[in-house]
Amino acid sequence: MSNSKKYIVMRMQRFSHKLYEKKVPVFPRIIFILTRLLCGCSIPPAVTLGEGTRLAHNGLGVVIHDKCIIGKACVIQANVVLGGKSGEGGPHIGDYCYIGAGAVVIGEIEIGNDVVIGANAVVTHSIPSGSVVVGIPGKVIKRVDDSLIGIEKS
């Protein structure tokens, strides 16, 4: 698959986010609806995505709360939910995080830098930097100081 097709969700979201920030009416919502229909993911224009963040499988099944903030160089696998609960905002994800397939991160919580969230984990509380989280409910099973996901930091 060519790079132009590979990151179409990210390009569409970033473009709609720029329009949203400039308070352009209607077009960000249209792009959001097209992205949802064509790619099967729900990433509102208000979501802030850090530089270098990418969605595996073109974001298939990914649902992100509109008040979610995602740091730079994160990797989000398929079927991930980053959501709020009962009127709260969405989670804040740090830099260089990896979120495994099917993981659910719920609530207005902070996920530190260099965190790995395992597949199908359910995280409902803040996680410190340099942690590996697995299970239902999500529990920290390991703490490390170096980058866990092998992304070179600039």
PDB file of N, CA and C in Angstrom, residues 2-68:
ATOM      1  N   SER A   2       0.551   2.177  -0.827  1.00  0.00           N
ATOM      2  CA  SER A   2       1.368   3.391  -0.913  1.00  0.00           C
ATOM      3  C   SER A   2       1.173   4.261   0.326  1.00  0.00           C
ATOM      4  N   ASN A   3       2.170   5.109   0.610  1.00  0.00           N
ATOM      5  CA  ASN A   3       2.088   5.983   1.771  1.00  0.00           C
ATOM      6  C   ASN A   3       0.896   6.927   1.710  1.00  0.00           C
ATOM      7  N   SER A   4       0.504   7.352   0.502  1.00  0.00           N
ATOM      8  CA  SER A   4      -0.627   8.272   0.402  1.00  0.00           C
ATOM      9  C   SER A   4      -1.914   7.620   0.888  1.00  0.00           C
ATOM     10  N   LYS A   5      -2.101   6.336   0.624  1.00  0.00           N
ATOM     11  CA  LYS A   5      -3.289   5.633   1.090  1.00  0.00           C
ATOM     12  C   LYS A   5      -3.132   5.173   2.533  1.00  0.00           C
ATOM     13  N   LYS A   6      -1.913   4.882   2.910  1.00  0.00           N
ATOM     14  CA  LYS A   6      -1.657   4.311   4.228  1.00  0.00           C
ATOM     15  C   LYS A   6      -2.061   5.250   5.359  1.00  0.00           C
ATOM     16  N   TYR A   7      -1.837   6.531   5.205  1.00  0.00           N
ATOM     17  CA  TYR A   7      -2.104   7.479   6.281  1.00  0.00           C
ATOM     18  C   TYR A   7      -3.235   8.437   5.956  1.00  0.00           C
ATOM     19  N   ILE A   8      -4.197   7.987   5.175  1.00  0.00           N
ATOM     20  CA  ILE A   8      -5.278   8.878   4.757  1.00  0.00           C
ATOM     21  C   ILE A   8      -6.099   9.368   5.946  1.00  0.00           C
ATOM     22  N   VAL A   9      -6.320   8.525   6.944  1.00  0.00           N
ATOM     23  CA  VAL A   9      -7.082   8.934   8.117  1.00  0.00           C
ATOM     24  C   VAL A   9      -6.363  10.064   8.836  1.00  0.00           C
ATOM     25  N   MET A  10      -5.057   9.911   9.000  1.00  0.00           N
ATOM     26  CA  MET A  10      -4.286  10.934   9.708  1.00  0.00           C
ATOM     27  C   MET A  10      -4.313  12.256   8.938  1.00  0.00           C
ATOM     28  N   ARG A  11      -4.178  12.185   7.638  1.00  0.00           N
ATOM     29  CA  ARG A  11      -4.198  13.406   6.827  1.00  0.00           C
ATOM     30  C   ARG A  11      -5.555  14.101   6.910  1.00  0.00           C
ATOM     31  N   MET A  12      -6.619  13.303   6.813  1.00  0.00           N
ATOM     32  CA  MET A  12      -7.960  13.874   6.874  1.00  0.00           C
ATOM     33  C   MET A  12      -8.226  14.486   8.245  1.00  0.00           C
ATOM     34  N   GLN A  13      -7.794  13.807   9.305  1.00  0.00           N
ATOM     35  CA  GLN A  13      -8.029  14.329  10.653  1.00  0.00           C
ATOM     36  C   GLN A  13      -7.233  15.607  10.889  1.00  0.00           C
ATOM     37  N   ARG A  14      -5.980  15.611  10.487  1.00  0.00           N
ATOM     38  CA  ARG A  14      -5.155  16.808  10.687  1.00  0.00           C
ATOM     39  C   ARG A  14      -5.730  18.009   9.925  1.00  0.00           C
ATOM     40  N   PHE A  15      -6.208  17.755   8.698  1.00  0.00           N
ATOM     41  CA  PHE A  15      -6.812  18.831   7.909  1.00  0.00           C
ATOM     42  C   PHE A  15      -8.090  19.340   8.584  1.00  0.00           C
ATOM     43  N   SER A  16      -8.945  18.426   9.026  1.00  0.00           N
ATOM     44  CA  SER A  16     -10.186  18.848   9.692  1.00  0.00           C
ATOM     45  C   SER A  16      -9.881  19.566  11.004  1.00  0.00           C
ATOM     46  N   HIS A  17      -8.807  19.150  11.704  1.00  0.00           N
ATOM     47  CA  HIS A  17      -8.419  19.812  12.953  1.00  0.00           C
ATOM     48  C   HIS A  17      -7.959  21.249  12.689  1.00  0.00           C
ATOM     49  N   LYS A  18      -7.201  21.456  11.616  1.00  0.00           N
ATOM     50  CA  LYS A  18      -6.782  22.820  11.264  1.00  0.00           C
ATOM     51  C   LYS A  18      -7.986  23.700  10.960  1.00  0.00           C
ATOM     52  N   LEU A  19      -8.946  23.157  10.202  1.00  0.00           N
ATOM     53  CA  LEU A  19     -10.164  23.909   9.902  1.00  0.00           C
ATOM     54  C   LEU A  19     -10.946  24.201  11.176  1.00  0.00           C
ATOM     55  N   TYR A  20     -11.001  23.212  12.076  1.00  0.00           N
ATOM     56  CA  TYR A  20     -11.697  23.363  13.354  1.00  0.00           C
ATOM     57  C   TYR A  20     -11.067  24.479  14.196  1.00  0.00           C
ATOM     58  N   GLU A  21      -9.732  24.489  14.252  1.00  0.00           N
ATOM     59  CA  GLU A  21      -9.031  25.524  15.021  1.00  0.00           C
ATOM     60  C   GLU A  21      -9.282  26.928  14.455  1.00  0.00           C
ATOM     61  N   LYS A  22      -9.450  27.004  13.129  1.00  0.00           N
ATOM     62  CA  LYS A  22      -9.710  28.298  12.488  1.00  0.00           C
ATOM     63  C   LYS A  22     -11.195  28.653  12.499  1.00  0.00           C
ATOM     64  N   LYS A  23     -11.989  27.800  13.172  1.00  0.00           N
ATOM     65  CA  LYS A  23     -13.428  28.013  13.325  1.00  0.00           C
ATOM     66  C   LYS A  23     -14.175  28.057  11.996  1.00  0.00           C
ATOM     67  N   VAL A  24     -13.702  27.260  11.042  1.00  0.00           N
ATOM     68  CA  VAL A  24     -14.401  27.130   9.763  1.00  0.00           C
ATOM     69  C   VAL A  24     -15.640  26.266  10.004  1.00  0.00           C
ATOM     70  N   PRO A  25     -16.829  26.762   9.642  1.00  0.00           N
ATOM     71  CA  PRO A  25     -18.038  25.975   9.893  1.00  0.00           C
ATOM     72  C   PRO A  25     -18.218  24.848   8.880  1.00  0.00           C
ATOM     73  N   VAL A  26     -18.908  23.831   9.241  1.00  0.00           N
ATOM     74  CA  VAL A  26     -19.398  22.724   8.414  1.00  0.00           C
ATOM     75  C   VAL A  26     -18.304  21.789   7.876  1.00  0.00           C
ATOM     76  N   PHE A  27     -17.257  22.297   7.240  1.00  0.00           N
ATOM     77  CA  PHE A  27     -16.279  21.428   6.579  1.00  0.00           C
ATOM     78  C   PHE A  27     -15.584  20.429   7.511  1.00  0.00           C
ATOM     79  N   PRO A  28     -15.178  20.808   8.720  1.00  0.00           N
ATOM     80  CA  PRO A  28     -14.577  19.796   9.598  1.00  0.00           C
ATOM     81  C   PRO A  28     -15.539  18.638   9.881  1.00  0.00           C
ATOM     82  N   ARG A  29     -16.809  18.964  10.052  1.00  0.00           N
ATOM     83  CA  ARG A  29     -17.817  17.924  10.313  1.00  0.00           C
ATOM     84  C   ARG A  29     -17.999  17.021   9.093  1.00  0.00           C
ATOM     85  N   ILE A  30     -17.983  17.591   7.909  1.00  0.00           N
ATOM     86  CA  ILE A  30     -18.113  16.796   6.679  1.00  0.00           C
ATOM     87  C   ILE A  30     -16.927  15.839   6.542  1.00  0.00           C
ATOM     88  N   ILE A  31     -15.728  16.332   6.799  1.00  0.00           N
ATOM     89  CA  ILE A  31     -14.534  15.482   6.730  1.00  0.00           C
ATOM     90  C   ILE A  31     -14.613  14.369   7.768  1.00  0.00           C
ATOM     91  N   PHE A  32     -15.083  14.698   8.975  1.00  0.00           N
ATOM     92  CA  PHE A  32     -15.261  13.705  10.028  1.00  0.00           C
ATOM     93  C   PHE A  32     -16.215  12.598   9.576  1.00  0.00           C
ATOM     94  N   ILE A  33     -17.340  12.979   8.995  1.00  0.00           N
ATOM     95  CA  ILE A  33     -18.333  12.001   8.536  1.00  0.00           C
ATOM     96  C   ILE A  33     -17.758  11.135   7.416  1.00  0.00           C
ATOM     97  N   LEU A  34     -17.034  11.755   6.474  1.00  0.00           N
ATOM     98  CA  LEU A  34     -16.402  10.982   5.394  1.00  0.00           C
ATOM     99  C   LEU A  34     -15.385   9.981   5.942  1.00  0.00           C
ATOM    100  N   THR A  35     -14.576  10.435   6.884  1.00  0.00           N
ATOM    101  CA  THR A  35     -13.579   9.553   7.497  1.00  0.00           C
ATOM    102  C   THR A  35     -14.263   8.381   8.183  1.00  0.00           C
ATOM    103  N   ARG A  36     -15.338   8.671   8.869  1.00  0.00           N
ATOM    104  CA  ARG A  36     -16.067   7.617   9.580  1.00  0.00           C
ATOM    105  C   ARG A  36     -16.660   6.602   8.603  1.00  0.00           C
ATOM    106  N   LEU A  37     -17.231   7.086   7.519  1.00  0.00           N
ATOM    107  CA  LEU A  37     -17.840   6.198   6.532  1.00  0.00           C
ATOM    108  C   LEU A  37     -16.801   5.393   5.745  1.00  0.00           C
ATOM    109  N   LEU A  38     -15.727   6.059   5.311  1.00  0.00           N
ATOM    110  CA  LEU A  38     -14.738   5.415   4.456  1.00  0.00           C
ATOM    111  C   LEU A  38     -13.752   4.520   5.214  1.00  0.00           C
ATOM    112  N   CYS A  39     -13.409   4.902   6.431  1.00  0.00           N
ATOM    113  CA  CYS A  39     -12.334   4.203   7.143  1.00  0.00           C
ATOM    114  C   CYS A  39     -12.787   3.471   8.397  1.00  0.00           C
ATOM    115  N   GLY A  40     -14.028   3.671   8.824  1.00  0.00           N
ATOM    116  CA  GLY A  40     -14.537   2.941   9.976  1.00  0.00           C
ATOM    117  C   GLY A  40     -13.932   3.366  11.298  1.00  0.00           C
ATOM    118  N   CYS A  41     -13.626   4.647  11.429  1.00  0.00           N
ATOM    119  CA  CYS A  41     -13.100   5.140  12.702  1.00  0.00           C
ATOM    120  C   CYS A  41     -13.776   6.461  13.036  1.00  0.00           C
ATOM    121  N   SER A  42     -13.778   6.794  14.336  1.00  0.00           N
ATOM    122  CA  SER A  42     -14.419   8.021  14.790  1.00  0.00           C
ATOM    123  C   SER A  42     -13.387   8.889  15.501  1.00  0.00           C
ATOM    124  N   ILE A  43     -12.842   9.862  14.769  1.00  0.00           N
ATOM    125  CA  ILE A  43     -11.841  10.777  15.314  1.00  0.00           C
ATOM    126  C   ILE A  43     -12.325  12.197  15.020  1.00  0.00           C
ATOM    127  N   PRO A  44     -12.979  12.836  16.002  1.00  0.00           N
ATOM    128  CA  PRO A  44     -13.539  14.168  15.774  1.00  0.00           C
ATOM    129  C   PRO A  44     -12.472  15.211  15.459  1.00  0.00           C
ATOM    130  N   PRO A  45     -12.864  16.295  14.803  1.00  0.00           N
ATOM    131  CA  PRO A  45     -11.915  17.357  14.459  1.00  0.00           C
ATOM    132  C   PRO A  45     -11.261  18.023  15.673  1.00  0.00           C
ATOM    133  N   ALA A  46     -11.911  17.980  16.822  1.00  0.00           N
ATOM    134  CA  ALA A  46     -11.377  18.632  18.021  1.00  0.00           C
ATOM    135  C   ALA A  46     -10.208  17.868  18.647  1.00  0.00           C
ATOM    136  N   VAL A  47     -10.022  16.613  18.285  1.00  0.00           N
ATOM    137  CA  VAL A  47      -8.937  15.796  18.852  1.00  0.00           C
ATOM    138  C   VAL A  47      -7.584  16.368  18.441  1.00  0.00           C
ATOM    139  N   THR A  48      -6.663  16.458  19.424  1.00  0.00           N
ATOM    140  CA  THR A  48      -5.315  16.927  19.145  1.00  0.00           C
ATOM    141  C   THR A  48      -4.387  15.724  19.037  1.00  0.00           C
ATOM    142  N   LEU A  49      -3.794  15.534  17.858  1.00  0.00           N
ATOM    143  CA  LEU A  49      -2.854  14.437  17.623  1.00  0.00           C
ATOM    144  C   LEU A  49      -1.449  15.005  17.489  1.00  0.00           C
ATOM    145  N   GLY A  50      -0.517  14.462  18.257  1.00  0.00           N
ATOM    146  CA  GLY A  50       0.867  14.914  18.194  1.00  0.00           C
ATOM    147  C   GLY A  50       1.553  14.499  16.909  1.00  0.00           C
ATOM    148  N   GLU A  51       2.630  15.174  16.597  1.00  0.00           N
ATOM    149  CA  GLU A  51       3.412  14.894  15.397  1.00  0.00           C
ATOM    150  C   GLU A  51       3.943  13.461  15.431  1.00  0.00           C
ATOM    151  N   GLY A  52       3.814  12.770  14.332  1.00  0.00           N
ATOM    152  CA  GLY A  52       4.340  11.413  14.228  1.00  0.00           C
ATOM    153  C   GLY A  52       3.438  10.333  14.790  1.00  0.00           C
ATOM    154  N   THR A  53       2.310  10.702  15.357  1.00  0.00           N
ATOM    155  CA  THR A  53       1.364   9.702  15.861  1.00  0.00           C
ATOM    156  C   THR A  53       0.730   8.997  14.681  1.00  0.00           C
ATOM    157  N   ARG A  54       0.550   7.686  14.821  1.00  0.00           N
ATOM    158  CA  ARG A  54      -0.049   6.951  13.710  1.00  0.00           C
ATOM    159  C   ARG A  54      -1.047   5.912  14.194  1.00  0.00           C
ATOM    160  N   LEU A  55      -1.992   5.628  13.326  1.00  0.00           N
ATOM    161  CA  LEU A  55      -3.027   4.648  13.601  1.00  0.00           C
ATOM    162  C   LEU A  55      -2.783   3.432  12.714  1.00  0.00           C
ATOM    163  N   ALA A  56      -2.618   2.289  13.337  1.00  0.00           N
ATOM    164  CA  ALA A  56      -2.418   1.067  12.563  1.00  0.00           C
ATOM    165  C   ALA A  56      -3.702   0.720  11.806  1.00  0.00           C
ATOM    166  N   HIS A  57      -3.571   0.099  10.672  1.00  0.00           N
ATOM    167  CA  HIS A  57      -4.701  -0.362   9.857  1.00  0.00           C
ATOM    168  C   HIS A  57      -5.663   0.778   9.519  1.00  0.00           C
ATOM    169  N   ASN A  58      -5.113   1.959   9.284  1.00  0.00           N
ATOM    170  CA  ASN A  58      -5.903   3.139   8.920  1.00  0.00           C
ATOM    171  C   ASN A  58      -6.976   3.459   9.947  1.00  0.00           C
ATOM    172  N   GLY A  59      -6.715   3.128  11.208  1.00  0.00           N
ATOM    173  CA  GLY A  59      -7.627   3.500  12.283  1.00  0.00           C
ATOM    174  C   GLY A  59      -8.876   2.664  12.376  1.00  0.00           C
ATOM    175  N   LEU A  60      -8.890   1.488  11.791  1.00  0.00           N
ATOM    176  CA  LEU A  60     -10.077   0.639  11.762  1.00  0.00           C
ATOM    177  C   LEU A  60     -10.618   0.412  13.173  1.00  0.00           C
ATOM    178  N   GLY A  61     -11.849   0.819  13.408  1.00  0.00           N
ATOM    179  CA  GLY A  61     -12.518   0.597  14.681  1.00  0.00           C
ATOM    180  C   GLY A  61     -12.092   1.518  15.810  1.00  0.00           C
ATOM    181  N   VAL A  62     -11.228   2.482  15.544  1.00  0.00           N
ATOM    182  CA  VAL A  62     -10.752   3.380  16.593  1.00  0.00           C
ATOM    183  C   VAL A  62     -11.817   4.445  16.881  1.00  0.00           C
ATOM    184  N   VAL A  63     -12.078   4.667  18.178  1.00  0.00           N
ATOM    185  CA  VAL A  63     -13.019   5.691  18.621  1.00  0.00           C
ATOM    186  C   VAL A  63     -12.281   6.565  19.628  1.00  0.00           C
ATOM    187  N   ILE A  64     -12.248   7.873  19.358  1.00  0.00           N
ATOM    188  CA  ILE A  64     -11.520   8.807  20.226  1.00  0.00           C
ATOM    189  C   ILE A  64     -12.457   9.929  20.657  1.00  0.00           C
ATOM    190  N   HIS A  65     -12.469  10.209  21.958  1.00  0.00           N
ATOM    191  CA  HIS A  65     -13.280  11.294  22.536  1.00  0.00           C
ATOM    192  C   HIS A  65     -12.806  12.642  21.994  1.00  0.00           C
ATOM    193  N   ASP A  66     -13.729  13.564  21.792  1.00  0.00           N
ATOM    194  CA  ASP A  66     -13.359  14.838  21.183  1.00  0.00           C
ATOM    195  C   ASP A  66     -12.477  15.721  22.060  1.00  0.00           C
ATOM    196  N   LYS A  67     -12.372  15.429  23.353  1.00  0.00           N
ATOM    197  CA  LYS A  67     -11.493  16.218  24.218  1.00  0.00           C
ATOM    198  C   LYS A  67     -10.188  15.488  24.532  1.00  0.00           C
ATOM    199  N   CYS A  68      -9.915  14.442  23.796  1.00  0.00           N
ATOM    200  CA  CYS A  68      -8.694  13.664  23.994  1.00  0.00           C
ATOM    201  C   CYS A  68      -7.492  14.403  23.388  1.00  0.00           C
TER     202      CYS A  68
END
